[in-house]
Amino acid sequence: MSHPLVSIITPTYNHERFIGQCIDSVLAQSFQDWEMIIVDDGSTDGTARVISNYSDSRIIYVRQDHVGPYRLDKTYNRALALARAAHIAILEGDDEFPHDKLDRQLAIFHEDEAVVVT
């Protein structure tokens, strides 16, 4: 099995209202060689239920006991440990990507030999 070119790391906590749109924005990317690693920080709302409605094998869902925003490093490190791609993109669970975000960012990496692109 080949590795994706981009791992999208998505920390989430009680984002039931937003996580569907977040995932939809990744699925709608013009660049499709990605994996999305969603780390749920112990949500108590319907976040897990919304995520379970998606069956794309590139979406990886991990739930952890709630550590809160002051231990966000633990959440990010958990996602990074699962990431298989050469490039990492961050997408919070209550946010969305424009449809061509990954294409545009990868172009900058390859043209300008950049290390970080925002």
Coordinates of C-alpha atoms in Angstrom, one line a residue:
M1 CA 0.0 0.0 0.0
S2 CA 1.5 3.4 -1.0
H3 CA 1.6 6.3 1.3
P4 CA -0.4 9.5 0.6
L5 CA 1.4 12.7 -0.2
V6 CA -0.4 14.7 2.4
S7 CA -1.6 13.8 5.9
I8 CA -4.3 16.2 7.1
I9 CA -4.4 16.4 10.8
T10 CA -7.8 17.4 12.3
P11 CA -8.1 17.8 16.1
T12 CA -11.7 18.0 17.2
Y13 CA -13.7 18.4 20.3
N14 CA -17.5 18.9 20.4
H15 CA -17.6 20.0 16.8
E16 CA -20.8 18.1 15.9
R17 CA -22.1 21.2 14.1
F18 CA -19.0 21.7 12.0
I19 CA -17.1 18.4 11.5
G20 CA -19.3 17.3 8.5
Q21 CA -18.5 20.5 6.6
C22 CA -14.8 20.1 7.6
I23 CA -14.7 16.6 6.2
D24 CA -16.7 17.6 3.1
S25 CA -14.2 20.3 2.3
V26 CA -11.4 17.7 2.3
L27 CA -13.4 15.3 0.2
A28 CA -13.9 18.1 -2.3
Q29 CA -10.2 18.9 -2.7
S30 CA -8.9 19.1 -6.3
F31 CA -5.9 17.2 -5.0
Q32 CA -6.9 13.7 -3.9
D33 CA -3.7 12.0 -2.6
W34 CA -4.3 12.6 1.1
E35 CA -5.3 10.9 4.3
M36 CA -7.3 12.7 7.0
I37 CA -6.5 11.9 10.6
I38 CA -9.2 13.0 12.9
V39 CA -8.3 12.9 16.6
D40 CA -11.4 13.4 18.8
D41 CA -10.5 14.7 22.2
G42 CA -13.3 12.9 24.0
S43 CA -16.3 14.8 22.5
T44 CA -19.5 14.6 24.5
D45 CA -21.8 15.7 21.6
G46 CA -22.6 13.9 18.3
T47 CA -19.2 14.5 16.7
A48 CA -18.4 10.7 16.5
R49 CA -21.8 10.0 15.0
V50 CA -21.3 12.6 12.3
I51 CA -17.8 11.2 11.4
S52 CA -19.2 7.6 11.3
N53 CA -21.4 8.6 8.4
Y54 CA -18.3 8.8 6.2
S55 CA -16.9 5.6 4.7
D56 CA -13.9 6.9 2.8
S57 CA -10.9 4.7 3.7
R58 CA -8.6 7.8 3.7
I59 CA -10.4 9.2 6.8
I60 CA -8.9 7.8 10.0
Y61 CA -10.8 8.4 13.2
V62 CA -9.2 8.1 16.6
R63 CA -10.9 8.9 19.9
Q64 CA -8.9 9.7 23.0
D65 CA -9.9 10.6 26.6
H66 CA -10.4 14.4 26.9
V67 CA -7.1 16.2 27.5
G68 CA -8.3 19.7 26.7
P69 CA -6.7 22.7 25.0
Y70 CA -3.8 23.0 27.3
R71 CA -2.6 19.6 26.3
L72 CA -3.2 20.1 22.6
D73 CA 0.3 18.9 22.0
K74 CA -0.7 15.4 23.0
T75 CA -3.5 15.5 20.5
Y76 CA -1.3 16.7 17.7
N77 CA 1.5 14.2 18.6
R78 CA -1.0 11.4 18.5
A79 CA -2.1 12.4 15.0
L80 CA 1.5 12.9 13.8
A81 CA 2.4 9.4 15.0
L82 CA -0.3 8.0 12.7
A83 CA 0.6 10.2 9.7
R84 CA 2.2 8.4 6.8
A85 CA 2.7 11.3 4.3
A86 CA 5.6 13.5 3.4
H87 CA 3.6 16.6 4.0
I88 CA 1.4 17.6 6.9
A89 CA -1.6 19.9 6.7
I90 CA -3.6 21.2 9.7
L91 CA -7.3 21.6 9.6
E92 CA -9.2 22.2 12.8
G93 CA -12.5 20.3 13.2
D94 CA -14.5 23.5 13.1
D95 CA -12.8 24.8 9.9
E96 CA -12.8 24.1 6.1
F97 CA -10.3 24.1 3.3
P98 CA -11.0 25.9 0.0
H99 CA -11.3 23.3 -2.8
D100 CA -7.8 23.9 -4.2
K101 CA -5.9 24.5 -0.9
L102 CA -3.7 21.4 -1.2
D103 CA -3.0 21.9 -4.9
R104 CA -1.9 25.5 -4.2
Q105 CA 0.2 24.6 -1.2
L106 CA 2.0 21.7 -2.9
A107 CA 2.8 23.9 -5.9
I108 CA 4.6 26.4 -3.6
F109 CA 6.5 23.5 -2.0
H110 CA 7.7 22.2 -5.3
E111 CA 8.4 25.5 -7.0
D112 CA 10.0 27.4 -4.2
E113 CA 11.5 24.5 -2.1
A114 CA 9.6 26.0 0.8
V115 CA 9.6 24.3 4.3
V116 CA 6.4 25.8 5.6
V117 CA 3.4 27.1 3.7
T118 CA 0.3 28.7 5.3

